Amino acid sequence: MSQPSDPTRTELPIDWQQLRQLSDGNEEFELELLNIFVTEMTLRLRQAQQAILHSQSDALAHLAHQMKGSSGNLGMGEIVRLSRELEAAAQTQNWEDAANQVEKISRSLNFIQNFLQP
């Protein structure tokens, strides 16, 4: 698998051992899972931004919960933590903190996306 020089595989916020176990060691499948994850998370982040804009705490909490689950399945502990914080911000209607968490998740996602680009 070709890898760009920046970021390196070891710098990514991914538990590669967990992902390898999920993919049964199939690197092509790992990349497919990561691409699907990036696509779905990009959509959820846009939806989260809209929920924040319209002060929709229930919708935002639901999205954060989904993000937490999907990132946990792929071993992305940092995104799990940020999603948990986003969910808490939604439940308390702390819109500033929610927007900050969405931005942090977006940066982590961009890091992964840069790794996946040929």
JSON list of N, CA and C in Angstrom, two decimals, residues 7-87:
[
{"chain": "A", "resi": 7, "resn": "PRO", "atom": "N", "xyz": [0.42, 12.71, 6.55]},
{"chain": "A", "resi": 7, "resn": "PRO", "atom": "CA", "xyz": [0.87, 12.12, 7.81]},
{"chain": "A", "resi": 7, "resn": "PRO", "atom": "C", "xyz": [1.30, 10.67, 7.62]},
{"chain": "A", "resi": 8, "resn": "THR", "atom": "N", "xyz": [2.07, 10.18, 8.57]},
{"chain": "A", "resi": 8, "resn": "THR", "atom": "CA", "xyz": [2.47, 8.78, 8.50]},
{"chain": "A", "resi": 8, "resn": "THR", "atom": "C", "xyz": [1.40, 7.92, 9.15]},
{"chain": "A", "resi": 9, "resn": "ARG", "atom": "N", "xyz": [1.43, 6.66, 8.82]},
{"chain": "A", "resi": 9, "resn": "ARG", "atom": "CA", "xyz": [0.46, 5.70, 9.33]},
{"chain": "A", "resi": 9, "resn": "ARG", "atom": "C", "xyz": [0.45, 5.71, 10.87]},
{"chain": "A", "resi": 10, "resn": "THR", "atom": "N", "xyz": [1.63, 5.81, 11.47]},
{"chain": "A", "resi": 10, "resn": "THR", "atom": "CA", "xyz": [1.70, 5.76, 12.93]},
{"chain": "A", "resi": 10, "resn": "THR", "atom": "C", "xyz": [1.22, 7.04, 13.59]},
{"chain": "A", "resi": 11, "resn": "GLU", "atom": "N", "xyz": [1.14, 8.13, 12.84]},
{"chain": "A", "resi": 11, "resn": "GLU", "atom": "CA", "xyz": [0.66, 9.40, 13.40]},
{"chain": "A", "resi": 11, "resn": "GLU", "atom": "C", "xyz": [-0.86, 9.52, 13.40]},
{"chain": "A", "resi": 12, "resn": "LEU", "atom": "N", "xyz": [-1.52, 8.64, 12.69]},
{"chain": "A", "resi": 12, "resn": "LEU", "atom": "CA", "xyz": [-2.97, 8.74, 12.58]},
{"chain": "A", "resi": 12, "resn": "LEU", "atom": "C", "xyz": [-3.65, 8.35, 13.89]},
{"chain": "A", "resi": 13, "resn": "PRO", "atom": "N", "xyz": [-4.81, 8.97, 14.17]},
{"chain": "A", "resi": 13, "resn": "PRO", "atom": "CA", "xyz": [-5.54, 8.66, 15.41]},
{"chain": "A", "resi": 13, "resn": "PRO", "atom": "C", "xyz": [-6.34, 7.37, 15.28]},
{"chain": "A", "resi": 14, "resn": "ILE", "atom": "N", "xyz": [-5.65, 6.28, 14.90]},
{"chain": "A", "resi": 14, "resn": "ILE", "atom": "CA", "xyz": [-6.32, 5.00, 14.64]},
{"chain": "A", "resi": 14, "resn": "ILE", "atom": "C", "xyz": [-5.60, 3.91, 15.41]},
{"chain": "A", "resi": 15, "resn": "ASP", "atom": "N", "xyz": [-6.35, 3.04, 16.03]},
{"chain": "A", "resi": 15, "resn": "ASP", "atom": "CA", "xyz": [-5.79, 1.84, 16.64]},
{"chain": "A", "resi": 15, "resn": "ASP", "atom": "C", "xyz": [-5.69, 0.80, 15.53]},
{"chain": "A", "resi": 16, "resn": "TRP", "atom": "N", "xyz": [-4.51, 0.72, 14.91]},
{"chain": "A", "resi": 16, "resn": "TRP", "atom": "CA", "xyz": [-4.33, -0.15, 13.74]},
{"chain": "A", "resi": 16, "resn": "TRP", "atom": "C", "xyz": [-4.54, -1.61, 14.10]},
{"chain": "A", "resi": 17, "resn": "GLN", "atom": "N", "xyz": [-4.21, -1.99, 15.32]},
{"chain": "A", "resi": 17, "resn": "GLN", "atom": "CA", "xyz": [-4.41, -3.38, 15.74]},
{"chain": "A", "resi": 17, "resn": "GLN", "atom": "C", "xyz": [-5.90, -3.72, 15.73]},
{"chain": "A", "resi": 18, "resn": "GLN", "atom": "N", "xyz": [-6.73, -2.83, 16.24]},
{"chain": "A", "resi": 18, "resn": "GLN", "atom": "CA", "xyz": [-8.17, -3.06, 16.24]},
{"chain": "A", "resi": 18, "resn": "GLN", "atom": "C", "xyz": [-8.72, -3.10, 14.81]},
{"chain": "A", "resi": 19, "resn": "LEU", "atom": "N", "xyz": [-8.26, -2.18, 13.97]},
{"chain": "A", "resi": 19, "resn": "LEU", "atom": "CA", "xyz": [-8.71, -2.16, 12.58]},
{"chain": "A", "resi": 19, "resn": "LEU", "atom": "C", "xyz": [-8.26, -3.41, 11.85]},
{"chain": "A", "resi": 20, "resn": "ARG", "atom": "N", "xyz": [-7.03, -3.84, 12.10]},
{"chain": "A", "resi": 20, "resn": "ARG", "atom": "CA", "xyz": [-6.50, -5.06, 11.47]},
{"chain": "A", "resi": 20, "resn": "ARG", "atom": "C", "xyz": [-7.32, -6.27, 11.89]},
{"chain": "A", "resi": 21, "resn": "GLN", "atom": "N", "xyz": [-7.72, -6.32, 13.15]},
{"chain": "A", "resi": 21, "resn": "GLN", "atom": "CA", "xyz": [-8.54, -7.43, 13.64]},
{"chain": "A", "resi": 21, "resn": "GLN", "atom": "C", "xyz": [-9.91, -7.40, 12.96]},
{"chain": "A", "resi": 22, "resn": "LEU", "atom": "N", "xyz": [-10.49, -6.22, 12.83]},
{"chain": "A", "resi": 22, "resn": "LEU", "atom": "CA", "xyz": [-11.79, -6.07, 12.18]},
{"chain": "A", "resi": 22, "resn": "LEU", "atom": "C", "xyz": [-11.73, -6.50, 10.72]},
{"chain": "A", "resi": 23, "resn": "SER", "atom": "N", "xyz": [-10.62, -6.18, 10.05]},
{"chain": "A", "resi": 23, "resn": "SER", "atom": "CA", "xyz": [-10.48, -6.47, 8.62]},
{"chain": "A", "resi": 23, "resn": "SER", "atom": "C", "xyz": [-9.86, -7.84, 8.37]},
{"chain": "A", "resi": 24, "resn": "ASP", "atom": "N", "xyz": [-9.55, -8.56, 9.42]},
{"chain": "A", "resi": 24, "resn": "ASP", "atom": "CA", "xyz": [-8.89, -9.87, 9.31]},
{"chain": "A", "resi": 24, "resn": "ASP", "atom": "C", "xyz": [-7.57, -9.74, 8.55]},
{"chain": "A", "resi": 25, "resn": "GLY", "atom": "N", "xyz": [-6.90, -8.60, 8.75]},
{"chain": "A", "resi": 25, "resn": "GLY", "atom": "CA", "xyz": [-5.59, -8.39, 8.16]},
{"chain": "A", "resi": 25, "resn": "GLY", "atom": "C", "xyz": [-5.59, -7.97, 6.70]},
{"chain": "A", "resi": 26, "resn": "ASN", "atom": "N", "xyz": [-6.75, -7.68, 6.15]},
{"chain": "A", "resi": 26, "resn": "ASN", "atom": "CA", "xyz": [-6.86, -7.31, 4.74]},
{"chain": "A", "resi": 26, "resn": "ASN", "atom": "C", "xyz": [-6.69, -5.79, 4.61]},
{"chain": "A", "resi": 27, "resn": "GLU", "atom": "N", "xyz": [-5.52, -5.35, 4.14]},
{"chain": "A", "resi": 27, "resn": "GLU", "atom": "CA", "xyz": [-5.24, -3.91, 4.06]},
{"chain": "A", "resi": 27, "resn": "GLU", "atom": "C", "xyz": [-6.16, -3.19, 3.09]},
{"chain": "A", "resi": 28, "resn": "GLU", "atom": "N", "xyz": [-6.51, -3.84, 2.00]},
{"chain": "A", "resi": 28, "resn": "GLU", "atom": "CA", "xyz": [-7.43, -3.22, 1.04]},
{"chain": "A", "resi": 28, "resn": "GLU", "atom": "C", "xyz": [-8.79, -2.96, 1.70]},
{"chain": "A", "resi": 29, "resn": "PHE", "atom": "N", "xyz": [-9.26, -3.91, 2.50]},
{"chain": "A", "resi": 29, "resn": "PHE", "atom": "CA", "xyz": [-10.52, -3.75, 3.21]},
{"chain": "A", "resi": 29, "resn": "PHE", "atom": "C", "xyz": [-10.41, -2.65, 4.26]},
{"chain": "A", "resi": 30, "resn": "GLU", "atom": "N", "xyz": [-9.25, -2.55, 4.91]},
{"chain": "A", "resi": 30, "resn": "GLU", "atom": "CA", "xyz": [-9.03, -1.49, 5.89]},
{"chain": "A", "resi": 30, "resn": "GLU", "atom": "C", "xyz": [-9.20, -0.12, 5.23]},
{"chain": "A", "resi": 31, "resn": "LEU", "atom": "N", "xyz": [-8.58, 0.04, 4.07]},
{"chain": "A", "resi": 31, "resn": "LEU", "atom": "CA", "xyz": [-8.69, 1.31, 3.36]},
{"chain": "A", "resi": 31, "resn": "LEU", "atom": "C", "xyz": [-10.13, 1.59, 2.93]},
{"chain": "A", "resi": 32, "resn": "GLU", "atom": "N", "xyz": [-10.83, 0.54, 2.51]},
{"chain": "A", "resi": 32, "resn": "GLU", "atom": "CA", "xyz": [-12.24, 0.70, 2.14]},
{"chain": "A", "resi": 32, "resn": "GLU", "atom": "C", "xyz": [-13.06, 1.15, 3.35]},
{"chain": "A", "resi": 33, "resn": "LEU", "atom": "N", "xyz": [-12.82, 0.52, 4.50]},
{"chain": "A", "resi": 33, "resn": "LEU", "atom": "CA", "xyz": [-13.53, 0.92, 5.72]},
{"chain": "A", "resi": 33, "resn": "LEU", "atom": "C", "xyz": [-13.23, 2.37, 6.08]},
{"chain": "A", "resi": 34, "resn": "LEU", "atom": "N", "xyz": [-11.98, 2.76, 5.97]},
{"chain": "A", "resi": 34, "resn": "LEU", "atom": "CA", "xyz": [-11.59, 4.13, 6.30]},
{"chain": "A", "resi": 34, "resn": "LEU", "atom": "C", "xyz": [-12.22, 5.14, 5.34]},
{"chain": "A", "resi": 35, "resn": "ASN", "atom": "N", "xyz": [-12.27, 4.80, 4.07]},
{"chain": "A", "resi": 35, "resn": "ASN", "atom": "CA", "xyz": [-12.91, 5.70, 3.09]},
{"chain": "A", "resi": 35, "resn": "ASN", "atom": "C", "xyz": [-14.40, 5.85, 3.36]},
{"chain": "A", "resi": 36, "resn": "ILE", "atom": "N", "xyz": [-15.06, 4.75, 3.68]},
{"chain": "A", "resi": 36, "resn": "ILE", "atom": "CA", "xyz": [-16.49, 4.80, 4.03]},
{"chain": "A", "resi": 36, "resn": "ILE", "atom": "C", "xyz": [-16.68, 5.65, 5.28]},
{"chain": "A", "resi": 37, "resn": "PHE", "atom": "N", "xyz": [-15.82, 5.44, 6.26]},
{"chain": "A", "resi": 37, "resn": "PHE", "atom": "CA", "xyz": [-15.88, 6.20, 7.51]},
{"chain": "A", "resi": 37, "resn": "PHE", "atom": "C", "xyz": [-15.75, 7.70, 7.23]},
{"chain": "A", "resi": 38, "resn": "VAL", "atom": "N", "xyz": [-14.77, 8.08, 6.43]},
{"chain": "A", "resi": 38, "resn": "VAL", "atom": "CA", "xyz": [-14.56, 9.50, 6.12]},
{"chain": "A", "resi": 38, "resn": "VAL", "atom": "C", "xyz": [-15.78, 10.09, 5.43]},
{"chain": "A", "resi": 39, "resn": "THR", "atom": "N", "xyz": [-16.34, 9.36, 4.47]},
{"chain": "A", "resi": 39, "resn": "THR", "atom": "CA", "xyz": [-17.52, 9.84, 3.75]},
{"chain": "A", "resi": 39, "resn": "THR", "atom": "C", "xyz": [-18.70, 10.04, 4.69]},
{"chain": "A", "resi": 40, "resn": "GLU", "atom": "N", "xyz": [-18.96, 9.04, 5.54]},
{"chain": "A", "resi": 40, "resn": "GLU", "atom": "CA", "xyz": [-20.09, 9.13, 6.47]},
{"chain": "A", "resi": 40, "resn": "GLU", "atom": "C", "xyz": [-19.87, 10.21, 7.52]},
{"chain": "A", "resi": 41, "resn": "MET", "atom": "N", "xyz": [-18.65, 10.31, 8.02]},
{"chain": "A", "resi": 41, "resn": "MET", "atom": "CA", "xyz": [-18.37, 11.32, 9.04]},
{"chain": "A", "resi": 41, "resn": "MET", "atom": "C", "xyz": [-18.46, 12.73, 8.47]},
{"chain": "A", "resi": 42, "resn": "THR", "atom": "N", "xyz": [-18.05, 12.90, 7.23]},
{"chain": "A", "resi": 42, "resn": "THR", "atom": "CA", "xyz": [-18.16, 14.21, 6.59]},
{"chain": "A", "resi": 42, "resn": "THR", "atom": "C", "xyz": [-19.62, 14.65, 6.53]},
{"chain": "A", "resi": 43, "resn": "LEU", "atom": "N", "xyz": [-20.49, 13.73, 6.16]},
{"chain": "A", "resi": 43, "resn": "LEU", "atom": "CA", "xyz": [-21.92, 14.02, 6.13]},
{"chain": "A", "resi": 43, "resn": "LEU", "atom": "C", "xyz": [-22.44, 14.33, 7.53]},
{"chain": "A", "resi": 44, "resn": "ARG", "atom": "N", "xyz": [-22.06, 13.53, 8.50]},
{"chain": "A", "resi": 44, "resn": "ARG", "atom": "CA", "xyz": [-22.54, 13.75, 9.88]},
{"chain": "A", "resi": 44, "resn": "ARG", "atom": "C", "xyz": [-22.02, 15.07, 10.43]},
{"chain": "A", "resi": 45, "resn": "LEU", "atom": "N", "xyz": [-20.81, 15.44, 10.09]},
{"chain": "A", "resi": 45, "resn": "LEU", "atom": "CA", "xyz": [-20.29, 16.73, 10.57]},
{"chain": "A", "resi": 45, "resn": "LEU", "atom": "C", "xyz": [-21.06, 17.89, 9.97]},
{"chain": "A", "resi": 46, "resn": "ARG", "atom": "N", "xyz": [-21.42, 17.78, 8.71]},
{"chain": "A", "resi": 46, "resn": "ARG", "atom": "CA", "xyz": [-22.26, 18.84, 8.10]},
{"chain": "A", "resi": 46, "resn": "ARG", "atom": "C", "xyz": [-23.61, 18.92, 8.80]},
{"chain": "A", "resi": 47, "resn": "GLN", "atom": "N", "xyz": [-24.19, 17.75, 9.07]},
{"chain": "A", "resi": 47, "resn": "GLN", "atom": "CA", "xyz": [-25.47, 17.72, 9.77]},
{"chain": "A", "resi": 47, "resn": "GLN", "atom": "C", "xyz": [-25.33, 18.28, 11.18]},
{"chain": "A", "resi": 48, "resn": "ALA", "atom": "N", "xyz": [-24.21, 17.99, 11.83]},
{"chain": "A", "resi": 48, "resn": "ALA", "atom": "CA", "xyz": [-23.96, 18.51, 13.18]},
{"chain": "A", "resi": 48, "resn": "ALA", "atom": "C", "xyz": [-23.85, 20.04, 13.15]},
{"chain": "A", "resi": 49, "resn": "GLN", "atom": "N", "xyz": [-23.18, 20.57, 12.14]},
{"chain": "A", "resi": 49, "resn": "GLN", "atom": "CA", "xyz": [-23.07, 22.03, 12.01]},
{"chain": "A", "resi": 49, "resn": "GLN", "atom": "C", "xyz": [-24.45, 22.65, 11.84]},
{"chain": "A", "resi": 50, "resn": "GLN", "atom": "N", "xyz": [-25.32, 22.01, 11.07]},
{"chain": "A", "resi": 50, "resn": "GLN", "atom": "CA", "xyz": [-26.68, 22.52, 10.89]},
{"chain": "A", "resi": 50, "resn": "GLN", "atom": "C", "xyz": [-27.48, 22.43, 12.19]},
{"chain": "A", "resi": 51, "resn": "ALA", "atom": "N", "xyz": [-27.30, 21.33, 12.92]},
{"chain": "A", "resi": 51, "resn": "ALA", "atom": "CA", "xyz": [-28.00, 21.17, 14.20]},
{"chain": "A", "resi": 51, "resn": "ALA", "atom": "C", "xyz": [-27.56, 22.25, 15.18]},
{"chain": "A", "resi": 52, "resn": "ILE", "atom": "N", "xyz": [-26.28, 22.57, 15.19]},
{"chain": "A", "resi": 52, "resn": "ILE", "atom": "CA", "xyz": [-25.78, 23.64, 16.05]},
{"chain": "A", "resi": 52, "resn": "ILE", "atom": "C", "xyz": [-26.37, 24.98, 15.62]},
{"chain": "A", "resi": 53, "resn": "LEU", "atom": "N", "xyz": [-26.34, 25.24, 14.33]},
{"chain": "A", "resi": 53, "resn": "LEU", "atom": "CA", "xyz": [-26.86, 26.49, 13.78]},
{"chain": "A", "resi": 53, "resn": "LEU", "atom": "C", "xyz": [-28.32, 26.71, 14.16]},
{"chain": "A", "resi": 54, "resn": "HIS", "atom": "N", "xyz": [-29.09, 25.63, 14.20]},
{"chain": "A", "resi": 54, "resn": "HIS", "atom": "CA", "xyz": [-30.52, 25.72, 14.50]},
{"chain": "A", "resi": 54, "resn": "HIS", "atom": "C", "xyz": [-30.86, 25.31, 15.94]},
{"chain": "A", "resi": 55, "resn": "SER", "atom": "N", "xyz": [-29.83, 25.19, 16.78]},
{"chain": "A", "resi": 55, "resn": "SER", "atom": "CA", "xyz": [-30.01, 24.85, 18.20]},
{"chain": "A", "resi": 55, "resn": "SER", "atom": "C", "xyz": [-30.86, 23.60, 18.39]},
{"chain": "A", "resi": 56, "resn": "GLN", "atom": "N", "xyz": [-30.56, 22.56, 17.64]},
{"chain": "A", "resi": 56, "resn": "GLN", "atom": "CA", "xyz": [-31.30, 21.29, 17.71]},
{"chain": "A", "resi": 56, "resn": "GLN", "atom": "C", "xyz": [-30.49, 20.29, 18.54]},
{"chain": "A", "resi": 57, "resn": "SER", "atom": "N", "xyz": [-30.67, 20.38, 19.86]},
{"chain": "A", "resi": 57, "resn": "SER", "atom": "CA", "xyz": [-29.84, 19.57, 20.76]},
{"chain": "A", "resi": 57, "resn": "SER", "atom": "C", "xyz": [-30.08, 18.08, 20.61]},
{"chain": "A", "resi": 58, "resn": "ASP", "atom": "N", "xyz": [-31.34, 17.65, 20.43]},
{"chain": "A", "resi": 58, "resn": "ASP", "atom": "CA", "xyz": [-31.61, 16.22, 20.29]},
{"chain": "A", "resi": 58, "resn": "ASP", "atom": "C", "xyz": [-30.97, 15.65, 19.03]},
{"chain": "A", "resi": 59, "resn": "ALA", "atom": "N", "xyz": [-31.09, 16.36, 17.92]},
{"chain": "A", "resi": 59, "resn": "ALA", "atom": "CA", "xyz": [-30.49, 15.91, 16.67]},
{"chain": "A", "resi": 59, "resn": "ALA", "atom": "C", "xyz": [-28.97, 15.85, 16.79]},
{"chain": "A", "resi": 60, "resn": "LEU", "atom": "N", "xyz": [-28.39, 16.86, 17.43]},
{"chain": "A", "resi": 60, "resn": "LEU", "atom": "CA", "xyz": [-26.94, 16.90, 17.60]},
{"chain": "A", "resi": 60, "resn": "LEU", "atom": "C", "xyz": [-26.46, 15.76, 18.50]},
{"chain": "A", "resi": 61, "resn": "ALA", "atom": "N", "xyz": [-27.17, 15.52, 19.58]},
{"chain": "A", "resi": 61, "resn": "ALA", "atom": "CA", "xyz": [-26.79, 14.42, 20.49]},
{"chain": "A", "resi": 61, "resn": "ALA", "atom": "C", "xyz": [-26.86, 13.08, 19.76]},
{"chain": "A", "resi": 62, "resn": "HIS", "atom": "N", "xyz": [-27.89, 12.90, 18.93]},
{"chain": "A", "resi": 62, "resn": "HIS", "atom": "CA", "xyz": [-28.03, 11.66, 18.16]},
{"chain": "A", "resi": 62, "resn": "HIS", "atom": "C", "xyz": [-26.87, 11.50, 17.18]},
{"chain": "A", "resi": 63, "resn": "LEU", "atom": "N", "xyz": [-26.52, 12.56, 16.47]},
{"chain": "A", "resi": 63, "resn": "LEU", "atom": "CA", "xyz": [-25.40, 12.51, 15.53]},
{"chain": "A", "resi": 63, "resn": "LEU", "atom": "C", "xyz": [-24.09, 12.20, 16.26]},
{"chain": "A", "resi": 64, "resn": "ALA", "atom": "N", "xyz": [-23.87, 12.85, 17.39]},
{"chain": "A", "resi": 64, "resn": "ALA", "atom": "CA", "xyz": [-22.65, 12.63, 18.16]},
{"chain": "A", "resi": 64, "resn": "ALA", "atom": "C", "xyz": [-22.58, 11.18, 18.63]},
{"chain": "A", "resi": 65, "resn": "HIS", "atom": "N", "xyz": [-23.71, 10.63, 19.02]},
{"chain": "A", "resi": 65, "resn": "HIS", "atom": "CA", "xyz": [-23.75, 9.23, 19.46]},
{"chain": "A", "resi": 65, "resn": "HIS", "atom": "C", "xyz": [-23.39, 8.30, 18.30]},
{"chain": "A", "resi": 66, "resn": "GLN", "atom": "N", "xyz": [-23.90, 8.59, 17.11]},
{"chain": "A", "resi": 66, "resn": "GLN", "atom": "CA", "xyz": [-23.56, 7.79, 15.92]},
{"chain": "A", "resi": 66, "resn": "GLN", "atom": "C", "xyz": [-22.06, 7.90, 15.61]},
{"chain": "A", "resi": 67, "resn": "MET", "atom": "N", "xyz": [-21.52, 9.10, 15.69]},
{"chain": "A", "resi": 67, "resn": "MET", "atom": "CA", "xyz": [-20.10, 9.30, 15.41]},
{"chain": "A", "resi": 67, "resn": "MET", "atom": "C", "xyz": [-19.24, 8.55, 16.43]},
{"chain": "A", "resi": 68, "resn": "LYS", "atom": "N", "xyz": [-19.67, 8.57, 17.66]},
{"chain": "A", "resi": 68, "resn": "LYS", "atom": "CA", "xyz": [-18.95, 7.88, 18.73]},
{"chain": "A", "resi": 68, "resn": "LYS", "atom": "C", "xyz": [-18.90, 6.38, 18.44]},
{"chain": "A", "resi": 69, "resn": "GLY", "atom": "N", "xyz": [-20.03, 5.82, 18.02]},
{"chain": "A", "resi": 69, "resn": "GLY", "atom": "CA", "xyz": [-20.10, 4.39, 17.74]},
{"chain": "A", "resi": 69, "resn": "GLY", "atom": "C", "xyz": [-19.27, 3.98, 16.55]},
{"chain": "A", "resi": 70, "resn": "SER", "atom": "N", "xyz": [-19.40, 4.71, 15.45]},
{"chain": "A", "resi": 70, "resn": "SER", "atom": "CA", "xyz": [-18.66, 4.31, 14.24]},
{"chain": "A", "resi": 70, "resn": "SER", "atom": "C", "xyz": [-17.16, 4.50, 14.42]},
{"chain": "A", "resi": 71, "resn": "SER", "atom": "N", "xyz": [-16.75, 5.54, 15.10]},
{"chain": "A", "resi": 71, "resn": "SER", "atom": "CA", "xyz": [-15.31, 5.74, 15.32]},
{"chain": "A", "resi": 71, "resn": "SER", "atom": "C", "xyz": [-14.77, 4.72, 16.31]},
{"chain": "A", "resi": 72, "resn": "GLY", "atom": "N", "xyz": [-15.58, 4.33, 17.27]},
{"chain": "A", "resi": 72, "resn": "GLY", "atom": "CA", "xyz": [-15.16, 3.29, 18.21]},
{"chain": "A", "resi": 72, "resn": "GLY", "atom": "C", "xyz": [-14.97, 1.95, 17.54]},
{"chain": "A", "resi": 73, "resn": "ASN", "atom": "N", "xyz": [-15.84, 1.63, 16.60]},
{"chain": "A", "resi": 73, "resn": "ASN", "atom": "CA", "xyz": [-15.73, 0.37, 15.88]},
{"chain": "A", "resi": 73, "resn": "ASN", "atom": "C", "xyz": [-14.42, 0.26, 15.11]},
{"chain": "A", "resi": 74, "resn": "LEU", "atom": "N", "xyz": [-13.91, 1.39, 14.64]},
{"chain": "A", "resi": 74, "resn": "LEU", "atom": "CA", "xyz": [-12.68, 1.38, 13.84]},
{"chain": "A", "resi": 74, "resn": "LEU", "atom": "C", "xyz": [-11.44, 1.71, 14.66]},
{"chain": "A", "resi": 75, "resn": "GLY", "atom": "N", "xyz": [-11.60, 1.84, 15.97]},
{"chain": "A", "resi": 75, "resn": "GLY", "atom": "CA", "xyz": [-10.44, 2.07, 16.83]},
{"chain": "A", "resi": 75, "resn": "GLY", "atom": "C", "xyz": [-9.90, 3.49, 16.79]},
{"chain": "A", "resi": 76, "resn": "MET", "atom": "N", "xyz": [-10.79, 4.45, 16.67]},
{"chain": "A", "resi": 76, "resn": "MET", "atom": "CA", "xyz": [-10.37, 5.85, 16.61]},
{"chain": "A", "resi": 76, "resn": "MET", "atom": "C", "xyz": [-10.69, 6.53, 17.94]},
{"chain": "A", "resi": 77, "resn": "GLY", "atom": "N", "xyz": [-9.87, 6.23, 18.93]},
{"chain": "A", "resi": 77, "resn": "GLY", "atom": "CA", "xyz": [-10.11, 6.68, 20.29]},
{"chain": "A", "resi": 77, "resn": "GLY", "atom": "C", "xyz": [-10.24, 8.18, 20.45]},
{"chain": "A", "resi": 78, "resn": "GLU", "atom": "N", "xyz": [-9.43, 8.94, 19.72]},
{"chain": "A", "resi": 78, "resn": "GLU", "atom": "CA", "xyz": [-9.49, 10.41, 19.83]},
{"chain": "A", "resi": 78, "resn": "GLU", "atom": "C", "xyz": [-10.84, 10.93, 19.32]},
{"chain": "A", "resi": 79, "resn": "ILE", "atom": "N", "xyz": [-11.33, 10.37, 18.23]},
{"chain": "A", "resi": 79, "resn": "ILE", "atom": "CA", "xyz": [-12.62, 10.82, 17.70]},
{"chain": "A", "resi": 79, "resn": "ILE", "atom": "C", "xyz": [-13.75, 10.35, 18.60]},
{"chain": "A", "resi": 80, "resn": "VAL", "atom": "N", "xyz": [-13.59, 9.19, 19.22]},
{"chain": "A", "resi": 80, "resn": "VAL", "atom": "CA", "xyz": [-14.58, 8.72, 20.20]},
{"chain": "A", "resi": 80, "resn": "VAL", "atom": "C", "xyz": [-14.67, 9.73, 21.34]},
{"chain": "A", "resi": 81, "resn": "ARG", "atom": "N", "xyz": [-13.51, 10.14, 21.86]},
{"chain": "A", "resi": 81, "resn": "ARG", "atom": "CA", "xyz": [-13.48, 11.09, 22.98]},
{"chain": "A", "resi": 81, "resn": "ARG", "atom": "C", "xyz": [-14.13, 12.42, 22.58]},
{"chain": "A", "resi": 82, "resn": "LEU", "atom": "N", "xyz": [-13.78, 12.92, 21.41]},
{"chain": "A", "resi": 82, "resn": "LEU", "atom": "CA", "xyz": [-14.34, 14.19, 20.94]},
{"chain": "A", "resi": 82, "resn": "LEU", "atom": "C", "xyz": [-15.84, 14.07, 20.70]},
{"chain": "A", "resi": 83, "resn": "SER", "atom": "N", "xyz": [-16.28, 12.94, 20.19]},
{"chain": "A", "resi": 83, "resn": "SER", "atom": "CA", "xyz": [-17.72, 12.71, 19.95]},
{"chain": "A", "resi": 83, "resn": "SER", "atom": "C", "xyz": [-18.48, 12.64, 21.27]},
{"chain": "A", "resi": 84, "resn": "ARG", "atom": "N", "xyz": [-17.86, 12.04, 22.27]},
{"chain": "A", "resi": 84, "resn": "ARG", "atom": "CA", "xyz": [-18.46, 11.98, 23.61]},
{"chain": "A", "resi": 84, "resn": "ARG", "atom": "C", "xyz": [-18.63, 13.40, 24.17]},
{"chain": "A", "resi": 85, "resn": "GLU", "atom": "N", "xyz": [-17.60, 14.23, 23.97]},
{"chain": "A", "resi": 85, "resn": "GLU", "atom": "CA", "xyz": [-17.68, 15.62, 24.43]},
{"chain": "A", "resi": 85, "resn": "GLU", "atom": "C", "xyz": [-18.72, 16.40, 23.64]},
{"chain": "A", "resi": 86, "resn": "LEU", "atom": "N", "xyz": [-18.84, 16.11, 22.35]},
{"chain": "A", "resi": 86, "resn": "LEU", "atom": "CA", "xyz": [-19.87, 16.75, 21.53]},
{"chain": "A", "resi": 86, "resn": "LEU", "atom": "C", "xyz": [-21.26, 16.36, 22.02]},
{"chain": "A", "resi": 87, "resn": "GLU", "atom": "N", "xyz": [-21.43, 15.09, 22.33]},
{"chain": "A", "resi": 87, "resn": "GLU", "atom": "CA", "xyz": [-22.72, 14.61, 22.83]},
{"chain": "A", "resi": 87, "resn": "GLU", "atom": "C", "xyz": [-23.08, 15.32, 24.14]}
]
